[in-house]
Tab-separated table of C-alpha atoms in Angstrom:
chain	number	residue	atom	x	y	z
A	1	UNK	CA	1.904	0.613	-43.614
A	2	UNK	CA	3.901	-2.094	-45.105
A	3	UNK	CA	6.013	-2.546	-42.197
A	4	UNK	CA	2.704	-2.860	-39.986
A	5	UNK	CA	1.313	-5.757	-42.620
A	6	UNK	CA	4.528	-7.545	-41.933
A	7	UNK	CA	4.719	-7.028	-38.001
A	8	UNK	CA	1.198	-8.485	-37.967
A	9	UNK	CA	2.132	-11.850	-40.298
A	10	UNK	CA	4.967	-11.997	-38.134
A	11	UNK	CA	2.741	-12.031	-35.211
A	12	UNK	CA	0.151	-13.729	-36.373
A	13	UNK	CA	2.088	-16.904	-37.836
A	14	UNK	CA	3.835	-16.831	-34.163
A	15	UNK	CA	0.630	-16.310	-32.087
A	16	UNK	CA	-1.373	-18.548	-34.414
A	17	UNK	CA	-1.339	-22.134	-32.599
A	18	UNK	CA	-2.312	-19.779	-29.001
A	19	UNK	CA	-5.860	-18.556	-30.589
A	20	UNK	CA	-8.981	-20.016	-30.015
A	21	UNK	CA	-10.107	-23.173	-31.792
A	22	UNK	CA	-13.027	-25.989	-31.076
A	23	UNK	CA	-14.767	-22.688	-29.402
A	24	UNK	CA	-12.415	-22.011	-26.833
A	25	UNK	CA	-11.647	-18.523	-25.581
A	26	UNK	CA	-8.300	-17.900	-25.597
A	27	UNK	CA	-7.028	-14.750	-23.707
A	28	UNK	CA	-4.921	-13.092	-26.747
A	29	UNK	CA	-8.254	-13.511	-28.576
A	30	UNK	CA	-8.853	-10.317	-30.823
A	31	UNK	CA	-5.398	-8.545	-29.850
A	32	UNK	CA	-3.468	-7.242	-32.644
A	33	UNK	CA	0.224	-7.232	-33.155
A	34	UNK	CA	1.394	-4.003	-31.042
A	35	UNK	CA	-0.759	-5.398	-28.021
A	36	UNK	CA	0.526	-8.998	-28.355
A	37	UNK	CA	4.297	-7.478	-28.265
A	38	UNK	CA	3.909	-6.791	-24.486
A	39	UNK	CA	2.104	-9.551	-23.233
A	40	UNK	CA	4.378	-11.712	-21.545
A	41	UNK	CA	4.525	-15.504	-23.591
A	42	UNK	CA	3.597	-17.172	-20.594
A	43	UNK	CA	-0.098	-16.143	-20.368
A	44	UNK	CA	-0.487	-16.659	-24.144
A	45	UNK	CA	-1.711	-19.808	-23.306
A	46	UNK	CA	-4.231	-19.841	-21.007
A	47	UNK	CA	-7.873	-19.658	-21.597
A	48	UNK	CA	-9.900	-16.886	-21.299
A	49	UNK	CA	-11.659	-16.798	-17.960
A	50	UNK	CA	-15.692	-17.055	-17.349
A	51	UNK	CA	-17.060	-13.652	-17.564
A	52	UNK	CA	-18.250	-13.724	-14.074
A	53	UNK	CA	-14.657	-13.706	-12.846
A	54	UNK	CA	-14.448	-9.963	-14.803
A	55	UNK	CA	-17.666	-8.863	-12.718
A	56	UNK	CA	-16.773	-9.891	-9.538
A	57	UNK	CA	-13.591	-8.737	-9.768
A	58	UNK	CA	-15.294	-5.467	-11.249
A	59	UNK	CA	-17.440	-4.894	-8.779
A	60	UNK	CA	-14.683	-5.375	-6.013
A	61	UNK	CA	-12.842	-2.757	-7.083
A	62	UNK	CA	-15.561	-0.404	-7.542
A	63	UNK	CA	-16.387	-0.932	-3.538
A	64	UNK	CA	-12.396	-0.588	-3.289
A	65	UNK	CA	-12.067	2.486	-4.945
A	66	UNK	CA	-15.075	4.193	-3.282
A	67	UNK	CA	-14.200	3.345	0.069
A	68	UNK	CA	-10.242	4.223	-0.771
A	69	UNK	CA	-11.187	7.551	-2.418
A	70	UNK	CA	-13.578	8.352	-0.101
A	71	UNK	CA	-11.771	7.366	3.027
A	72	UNK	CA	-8.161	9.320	2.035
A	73	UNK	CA	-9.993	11.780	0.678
A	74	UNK	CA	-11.291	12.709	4.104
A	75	UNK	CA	-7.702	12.659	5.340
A	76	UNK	CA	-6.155	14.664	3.016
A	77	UNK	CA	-9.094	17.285	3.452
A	78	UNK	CA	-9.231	17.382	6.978
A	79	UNK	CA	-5.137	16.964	7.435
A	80	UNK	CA	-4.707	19.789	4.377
A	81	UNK	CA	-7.396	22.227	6.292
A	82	UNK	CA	-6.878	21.944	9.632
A	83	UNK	CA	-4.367	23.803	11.554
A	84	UNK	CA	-4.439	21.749	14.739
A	85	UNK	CA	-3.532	18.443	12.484
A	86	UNK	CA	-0.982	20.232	10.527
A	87	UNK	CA	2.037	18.687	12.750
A	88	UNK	CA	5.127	17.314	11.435
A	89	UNK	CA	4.282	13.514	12.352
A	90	UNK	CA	0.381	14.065	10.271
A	91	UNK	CA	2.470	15.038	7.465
A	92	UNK	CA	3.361	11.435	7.179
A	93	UNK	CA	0.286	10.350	7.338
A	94	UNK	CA	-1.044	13.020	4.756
A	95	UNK	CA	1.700	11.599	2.809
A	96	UNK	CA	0.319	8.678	3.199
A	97	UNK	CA	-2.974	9.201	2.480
A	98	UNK	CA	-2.119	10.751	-1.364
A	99	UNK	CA	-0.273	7.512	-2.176
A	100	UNK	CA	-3.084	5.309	-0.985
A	101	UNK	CA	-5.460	7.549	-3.067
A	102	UNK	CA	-3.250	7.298	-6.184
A	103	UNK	CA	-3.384	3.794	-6.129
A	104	UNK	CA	-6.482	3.280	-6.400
A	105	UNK	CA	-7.413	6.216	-8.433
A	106	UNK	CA	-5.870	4.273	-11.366
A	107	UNK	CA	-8.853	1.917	-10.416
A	108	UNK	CA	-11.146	3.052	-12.936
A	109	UNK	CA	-8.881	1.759	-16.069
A	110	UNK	CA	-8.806	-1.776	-14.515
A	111	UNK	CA	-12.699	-1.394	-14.117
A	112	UNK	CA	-12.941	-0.343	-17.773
A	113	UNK	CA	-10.814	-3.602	-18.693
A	114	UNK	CA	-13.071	-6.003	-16.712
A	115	UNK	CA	-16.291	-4.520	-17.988
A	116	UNK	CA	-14.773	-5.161	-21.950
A	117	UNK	CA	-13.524	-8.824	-20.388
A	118	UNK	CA	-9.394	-8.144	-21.750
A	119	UNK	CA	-6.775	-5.870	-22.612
A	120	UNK	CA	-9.283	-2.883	-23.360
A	121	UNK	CA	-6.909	0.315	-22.624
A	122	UNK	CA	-4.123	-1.411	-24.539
A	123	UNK	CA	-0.369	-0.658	-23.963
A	124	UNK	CA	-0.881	3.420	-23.263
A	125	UNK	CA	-3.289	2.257	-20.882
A	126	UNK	CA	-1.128	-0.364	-19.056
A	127	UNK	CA	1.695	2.318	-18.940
A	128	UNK	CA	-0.115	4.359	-16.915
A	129	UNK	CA	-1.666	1.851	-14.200
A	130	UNK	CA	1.923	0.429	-13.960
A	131	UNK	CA	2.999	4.172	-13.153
A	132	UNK	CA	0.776	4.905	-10.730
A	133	UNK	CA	0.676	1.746	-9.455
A	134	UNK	CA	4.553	2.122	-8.895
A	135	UNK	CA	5.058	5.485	-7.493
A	136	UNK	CA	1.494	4.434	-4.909
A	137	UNK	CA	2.710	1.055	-3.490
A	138	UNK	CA	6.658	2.216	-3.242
A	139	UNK	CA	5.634	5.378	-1.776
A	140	UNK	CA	3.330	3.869	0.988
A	141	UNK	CA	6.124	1.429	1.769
A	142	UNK	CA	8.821	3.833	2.677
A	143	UNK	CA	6.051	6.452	3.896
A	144	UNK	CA	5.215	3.177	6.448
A	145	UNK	CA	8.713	3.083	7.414
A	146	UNK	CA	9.230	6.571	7.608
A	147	UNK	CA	6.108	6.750	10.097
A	148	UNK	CA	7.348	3.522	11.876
A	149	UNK	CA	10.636	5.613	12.657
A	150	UNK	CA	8.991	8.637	13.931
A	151	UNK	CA	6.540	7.081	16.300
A	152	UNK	CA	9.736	4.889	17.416
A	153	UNK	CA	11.696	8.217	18.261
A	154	UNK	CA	8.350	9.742	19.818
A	155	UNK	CA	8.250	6.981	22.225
A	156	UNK	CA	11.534	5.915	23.012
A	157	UNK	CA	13.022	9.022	23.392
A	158	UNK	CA	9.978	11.297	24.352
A	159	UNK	CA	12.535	14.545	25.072
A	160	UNK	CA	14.306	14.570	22.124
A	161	UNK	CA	12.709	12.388	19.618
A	162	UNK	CA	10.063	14.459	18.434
A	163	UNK	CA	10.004	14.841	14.489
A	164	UNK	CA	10.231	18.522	13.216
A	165	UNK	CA	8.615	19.896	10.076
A	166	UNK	CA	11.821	20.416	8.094
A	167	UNK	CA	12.517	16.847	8.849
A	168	UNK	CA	9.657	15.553	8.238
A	169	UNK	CA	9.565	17.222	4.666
A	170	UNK	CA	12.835	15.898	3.701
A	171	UNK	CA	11.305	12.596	4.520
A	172	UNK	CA	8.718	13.208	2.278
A	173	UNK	CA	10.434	14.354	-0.579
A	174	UNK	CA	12.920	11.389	-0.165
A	175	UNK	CA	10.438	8.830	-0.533
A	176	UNK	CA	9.155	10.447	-4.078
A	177	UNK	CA	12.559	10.555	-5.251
A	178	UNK	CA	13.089	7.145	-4.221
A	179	UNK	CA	10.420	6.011	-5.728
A	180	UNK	CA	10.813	7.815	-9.121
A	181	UNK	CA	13.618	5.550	-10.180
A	182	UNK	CA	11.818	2.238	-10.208
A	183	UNK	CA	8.150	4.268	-11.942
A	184	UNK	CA	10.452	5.345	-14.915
A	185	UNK	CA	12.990	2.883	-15.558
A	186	UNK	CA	10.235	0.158	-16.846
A	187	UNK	CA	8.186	3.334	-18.258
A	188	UNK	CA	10.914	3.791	-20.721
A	189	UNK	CA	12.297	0.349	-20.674
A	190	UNK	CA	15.584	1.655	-19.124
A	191	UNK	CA	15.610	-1.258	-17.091
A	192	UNK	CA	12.653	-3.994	-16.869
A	193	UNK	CA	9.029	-2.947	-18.243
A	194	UNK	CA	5.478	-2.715	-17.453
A	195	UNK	CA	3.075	-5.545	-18.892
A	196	UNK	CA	-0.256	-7.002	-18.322
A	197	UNK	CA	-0.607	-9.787	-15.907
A	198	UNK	CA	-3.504	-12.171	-14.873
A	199	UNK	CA	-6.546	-11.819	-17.043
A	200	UNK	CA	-4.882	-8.741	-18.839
A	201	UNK	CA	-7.221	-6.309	-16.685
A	202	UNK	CA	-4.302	-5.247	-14.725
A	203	UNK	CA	-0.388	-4.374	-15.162
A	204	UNK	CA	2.709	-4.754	-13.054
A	205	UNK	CA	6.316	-4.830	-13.526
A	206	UNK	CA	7.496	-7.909	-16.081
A	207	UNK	CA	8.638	-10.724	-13.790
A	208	UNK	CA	8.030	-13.717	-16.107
A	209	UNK	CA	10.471	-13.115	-18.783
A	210	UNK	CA	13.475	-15.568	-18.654
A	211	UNK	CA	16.376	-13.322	-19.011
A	212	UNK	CA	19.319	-11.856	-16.714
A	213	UNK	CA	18.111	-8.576	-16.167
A	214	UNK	CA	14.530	-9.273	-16.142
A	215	UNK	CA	15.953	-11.409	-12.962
A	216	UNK	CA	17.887	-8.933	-11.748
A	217	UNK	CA	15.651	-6.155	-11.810
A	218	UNK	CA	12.732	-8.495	-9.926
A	219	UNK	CA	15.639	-9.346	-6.923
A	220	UNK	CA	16.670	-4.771	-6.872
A	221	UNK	CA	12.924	-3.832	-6.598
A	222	UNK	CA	11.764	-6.738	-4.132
A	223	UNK	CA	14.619	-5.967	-1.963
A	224	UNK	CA	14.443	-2.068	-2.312
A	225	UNK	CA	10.439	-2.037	-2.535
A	226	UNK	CA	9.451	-5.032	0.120
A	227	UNK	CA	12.561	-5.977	2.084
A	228	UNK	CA	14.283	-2.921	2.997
A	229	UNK	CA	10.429	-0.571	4.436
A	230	UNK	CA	9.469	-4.556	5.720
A	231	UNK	CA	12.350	-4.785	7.802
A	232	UNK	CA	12.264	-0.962	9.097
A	233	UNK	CA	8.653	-1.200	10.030
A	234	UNK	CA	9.254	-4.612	11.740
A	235	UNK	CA	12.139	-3.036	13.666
A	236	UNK	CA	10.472	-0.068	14.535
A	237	UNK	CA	7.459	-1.278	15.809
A	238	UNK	CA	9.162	-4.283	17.665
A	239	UNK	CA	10.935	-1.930	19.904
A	240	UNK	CA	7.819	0.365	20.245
A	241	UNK	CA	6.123	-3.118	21.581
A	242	UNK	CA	8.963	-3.874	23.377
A	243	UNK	CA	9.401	-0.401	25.201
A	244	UNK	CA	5.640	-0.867	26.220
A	245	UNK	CA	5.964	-4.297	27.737
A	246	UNK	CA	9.266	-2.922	29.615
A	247	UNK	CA	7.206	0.369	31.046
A	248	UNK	CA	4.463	-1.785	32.182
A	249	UNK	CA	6.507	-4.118	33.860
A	250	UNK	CA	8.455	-1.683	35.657
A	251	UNK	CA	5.274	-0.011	36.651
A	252	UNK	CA	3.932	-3.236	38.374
A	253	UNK	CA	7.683	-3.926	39.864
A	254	UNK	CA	7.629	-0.608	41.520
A	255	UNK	CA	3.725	-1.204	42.435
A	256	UNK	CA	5.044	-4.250	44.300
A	257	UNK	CA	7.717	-2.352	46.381
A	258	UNK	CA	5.210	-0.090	47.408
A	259	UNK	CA	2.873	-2.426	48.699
A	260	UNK	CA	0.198	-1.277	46.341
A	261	UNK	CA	-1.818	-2.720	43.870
A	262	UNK	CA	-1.241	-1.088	40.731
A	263	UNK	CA	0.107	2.713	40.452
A	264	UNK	CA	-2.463	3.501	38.050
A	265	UNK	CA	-5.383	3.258	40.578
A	266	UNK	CA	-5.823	6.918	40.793
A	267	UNK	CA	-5.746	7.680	37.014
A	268	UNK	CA	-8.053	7.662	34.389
A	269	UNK	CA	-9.052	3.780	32.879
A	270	UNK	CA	-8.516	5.603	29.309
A	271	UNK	CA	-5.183	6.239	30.325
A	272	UNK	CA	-4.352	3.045	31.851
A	273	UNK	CA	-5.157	1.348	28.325
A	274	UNK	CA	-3.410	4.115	25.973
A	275	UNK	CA	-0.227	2.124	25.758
A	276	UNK	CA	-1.825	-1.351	25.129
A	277	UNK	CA	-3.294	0.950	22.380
A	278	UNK	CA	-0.055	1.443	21.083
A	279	UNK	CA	0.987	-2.212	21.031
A	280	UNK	CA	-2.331	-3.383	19.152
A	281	UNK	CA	-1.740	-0.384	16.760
A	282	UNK	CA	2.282	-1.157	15.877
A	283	UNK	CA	0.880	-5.199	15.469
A	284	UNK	CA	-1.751	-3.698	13.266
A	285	UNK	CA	0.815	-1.937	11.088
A	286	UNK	CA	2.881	-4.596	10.851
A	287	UNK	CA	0.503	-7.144	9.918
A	288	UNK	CA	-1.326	-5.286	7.075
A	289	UNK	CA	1.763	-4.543	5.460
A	290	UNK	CA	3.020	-8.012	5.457
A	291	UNK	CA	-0.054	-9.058	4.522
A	292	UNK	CA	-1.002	-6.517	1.360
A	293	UNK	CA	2.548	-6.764	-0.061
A	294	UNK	CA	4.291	-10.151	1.036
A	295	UNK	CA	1.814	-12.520	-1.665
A	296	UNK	CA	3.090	-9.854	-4.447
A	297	UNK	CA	6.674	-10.107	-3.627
A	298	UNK	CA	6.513	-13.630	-3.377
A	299	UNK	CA	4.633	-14.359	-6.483
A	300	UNK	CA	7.269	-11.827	-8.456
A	301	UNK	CA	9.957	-14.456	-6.658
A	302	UNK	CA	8.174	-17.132	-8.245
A	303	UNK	CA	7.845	-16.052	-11.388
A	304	UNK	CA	11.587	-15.245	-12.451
A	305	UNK	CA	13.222	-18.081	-10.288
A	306	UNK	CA	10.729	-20.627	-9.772
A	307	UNK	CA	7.767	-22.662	-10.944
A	308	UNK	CA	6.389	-20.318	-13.582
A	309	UNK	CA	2.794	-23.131	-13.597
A	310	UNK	CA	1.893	-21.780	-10.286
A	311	UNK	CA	0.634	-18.862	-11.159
A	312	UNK	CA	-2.282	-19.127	-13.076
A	313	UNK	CA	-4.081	-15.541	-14.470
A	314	UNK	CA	-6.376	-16.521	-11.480
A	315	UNK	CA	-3.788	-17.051	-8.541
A	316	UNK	CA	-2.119	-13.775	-9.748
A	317	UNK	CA	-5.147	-11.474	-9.687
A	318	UNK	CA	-4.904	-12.489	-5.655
A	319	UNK	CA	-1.766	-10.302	-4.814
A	320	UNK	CA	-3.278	-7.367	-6.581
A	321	UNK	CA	-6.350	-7.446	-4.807
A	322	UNK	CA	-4.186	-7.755	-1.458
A	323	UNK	CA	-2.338	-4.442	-2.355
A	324	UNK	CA	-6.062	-2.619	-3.014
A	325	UNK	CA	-7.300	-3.984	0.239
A	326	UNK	CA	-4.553	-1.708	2.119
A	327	UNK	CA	-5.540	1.665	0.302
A	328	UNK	CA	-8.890	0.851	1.406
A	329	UNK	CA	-7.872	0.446	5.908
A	330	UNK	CA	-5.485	2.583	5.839
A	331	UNK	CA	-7.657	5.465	6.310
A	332	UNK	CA	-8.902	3.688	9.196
A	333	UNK	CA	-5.468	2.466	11.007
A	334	UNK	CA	-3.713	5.555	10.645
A	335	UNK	CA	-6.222	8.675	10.995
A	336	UNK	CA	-9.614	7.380	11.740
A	337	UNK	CA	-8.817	6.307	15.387
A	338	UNK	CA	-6.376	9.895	15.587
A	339	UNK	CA	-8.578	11.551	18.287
A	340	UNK	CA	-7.855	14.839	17.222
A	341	UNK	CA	-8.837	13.678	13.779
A	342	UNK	CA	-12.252	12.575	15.118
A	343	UNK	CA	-13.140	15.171	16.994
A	344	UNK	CA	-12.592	17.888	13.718
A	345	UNK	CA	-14.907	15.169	11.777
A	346	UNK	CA	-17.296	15.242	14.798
A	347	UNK	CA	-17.275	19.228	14.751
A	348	UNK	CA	-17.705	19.299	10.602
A	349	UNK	CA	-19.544	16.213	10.198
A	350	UNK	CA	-22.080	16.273	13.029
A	351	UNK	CA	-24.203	13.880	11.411
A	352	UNK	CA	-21.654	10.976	11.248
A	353	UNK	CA	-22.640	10.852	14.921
A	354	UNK	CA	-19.038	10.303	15.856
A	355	UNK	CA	-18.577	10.846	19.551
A	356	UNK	CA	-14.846	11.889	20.672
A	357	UNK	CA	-14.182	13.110	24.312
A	358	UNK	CA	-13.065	16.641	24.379
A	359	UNK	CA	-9.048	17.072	25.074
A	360	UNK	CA	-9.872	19.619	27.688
A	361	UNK	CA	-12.024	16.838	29.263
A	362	UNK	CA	-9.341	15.251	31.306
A	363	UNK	CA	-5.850	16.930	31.960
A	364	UNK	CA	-3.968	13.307	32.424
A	365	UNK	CA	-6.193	11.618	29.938
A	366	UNK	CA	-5.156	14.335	27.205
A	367	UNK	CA	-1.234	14.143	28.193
A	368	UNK	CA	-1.499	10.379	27.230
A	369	UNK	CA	-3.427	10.612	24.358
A	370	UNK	CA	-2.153	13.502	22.706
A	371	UNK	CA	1.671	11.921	23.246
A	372	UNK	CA	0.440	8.341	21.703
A	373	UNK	CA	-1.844	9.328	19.187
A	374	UNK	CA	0.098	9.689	16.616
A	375	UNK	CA	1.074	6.030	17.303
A	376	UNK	CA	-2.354	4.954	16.883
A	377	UNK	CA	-2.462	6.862	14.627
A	378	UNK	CA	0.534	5.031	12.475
């Protein structure tokens, strides 16, 4: 008890010029010692922001979370239970799917924080959003490049490049144990730690402190968590793209030599468009996971080498919302336009009105769309 009463004069005499005075808000208002120990000094201070900024950002995330939970929850059901989905390159995408769903299951503790306008859950409850949050936006990254290298053997080498289930497991269990590493070693403060950020509604890795290995650890985890899946995915997908373009211009060279207008006149117009499917699919990848994760690894950049004044508790609740915005498409990107996934929600959920050809509906039409659509599908 003692050594509490002198933690708190400690803090208090330290924290004492960053509290509230002529009626202004401060955010550290009403924290006590043990949560002021793992707030990072450089949001001590900044005002406290209006309480409309907590609602909005409230209410965001409860339309985030429902349409996350709702959406991956409908792929991990219908992946999990149906036979016909349950091949080796879906398991990626159930994979996929669980990681997207953790992250924003750990929704409800920032919702909690924004409703009481501050560091509510305290430091247990920071711990675990930082865990989740961790283990969700790693794993998605390297489950994105795992997928990216799968639909890039499926195409490019359509005779020997398909993905088997033992594989495709191993995959799997890689990316958790890749990702364990980074969740634990802030968890136990190993190596860097997990603080609030922002308004204090949310936590991340520490990336403001102004020491060596704070530094170090922000380069290891942007290059392992950001760089390394980035590049893959970009790779990946560029030669997917780039095998596309290649077929379709040989198709129209050899069209030419045979005096004909296009060799695809006699097939079916779904076919024809199945591989520009595949290129607006890969671009799709690529672009929401630049965009969801790029503004987070460059803000972490910024704050241990650069201009620590740029980011405001308001410019650094931006990134996070980025990263929630994925959870919430990729339901959409990479099983909701799966055919074979919409025709098992068509046959459960008749009243969805979804309306998916049959397979058995076109003989050429199903050859192309069952070979690319685990593209689109990625």
């Amino acid at each position: 008890m003692k050594n509490e009463t002198q933690n708190y004069n400690v803090y208090g005499a330290y924290f004492a010029p960053l509290r509230s005075s002529d009626g202004v808000k401060m955010l550290v208002d009403g924290l006590d010692s043990a949560d002021l120990a793992v707030i990072p000094e450089h949001w001590l201070s900044y005002t406290s922001p209006p309480a409309s900024a907590h609602t909005a950002l409230a209410l965001l995330y409860i339309f985030f979370t429902a349409a996350a939970l709702i959406g991956n929850g409908l792929v991990i059901f219908i992946f999990a239970t149906s036979k016909s989905l349950r091949t080796s390159s879906n398991l990626l995408i159930l994979n996929l799917a669980i990681f997207d769903f953790i992250m924003m299951a750990k929704a409800p503790i920032f919702i909690y924080n924004s409703a009481m306008r501050g560091f509510a859950t305290g430091a247990l409850g920071c711990q675990i959003f930082s865990v989740m949050g961790a283990y969700s936006g790693i794993g998605a990254s390297m489950t994105n490049a795992c997928i990216a290298y799968d639909r890039h053997s499926t195409i490019t080498r359509p005779l020997d490049g398909r993905l088997s289930r033992g594989k495709a497991l191993l995959m799997i269990a890689c990316v958790w144990i890749y990702a364990t590493p980074w969740a634990l070693m802030p968890l136990f403060n190993v190596w860097g730690r997990f603080v609030p950020e922002g308004y204090l509604t949310s936590c991340t890795f520490d990336y403001l402190s102004n020491s060596f290995d704070t530094k170090l650890f922000v380069v290891c985890i942007f290059t392992c968590s950001c760089l390394f899946p980035m590049c893959f995915i970009i790779y990946f997908y560029s030669g997917i793209v780039k095998q596309v373009f290649a077929h379709e211009a040989a198709l129209r060279e050899q069209a030419k030599k045979m005096n004909v207008e296009s060799l695809r006149s006699n097939q079916n117009a779904s076919a024809e468009s199945a591989e520009i499917r595949i290129a607006k699919a890969a671009l799709t990848v690529c672009f929401l996971f630049v965009a969801s994760w790029t503004p987070y690894g460059v803000m972490s950049l910024i704050g241990a080498f650069g201009d620590q004044q740029l980011l405001t508790p308001g410019v650094t609740m931006i990134p996070a919302v980025a990263c929630k915005t994925v959870a919430c498409i990729d339901p959409w990107v990479y099983a909701i336009s799966h055919p074979k996934y919409r025709q098992e929600l068509q046959r459960r959920m008749p009243w969805l009105q979804i309306r998916e050809p049959d397979d058995n509906a076109s003989t050429g039409t199903s050859n192309t769309i069952n070979s690319t659509a685990p593209a689109t599908s990625a």
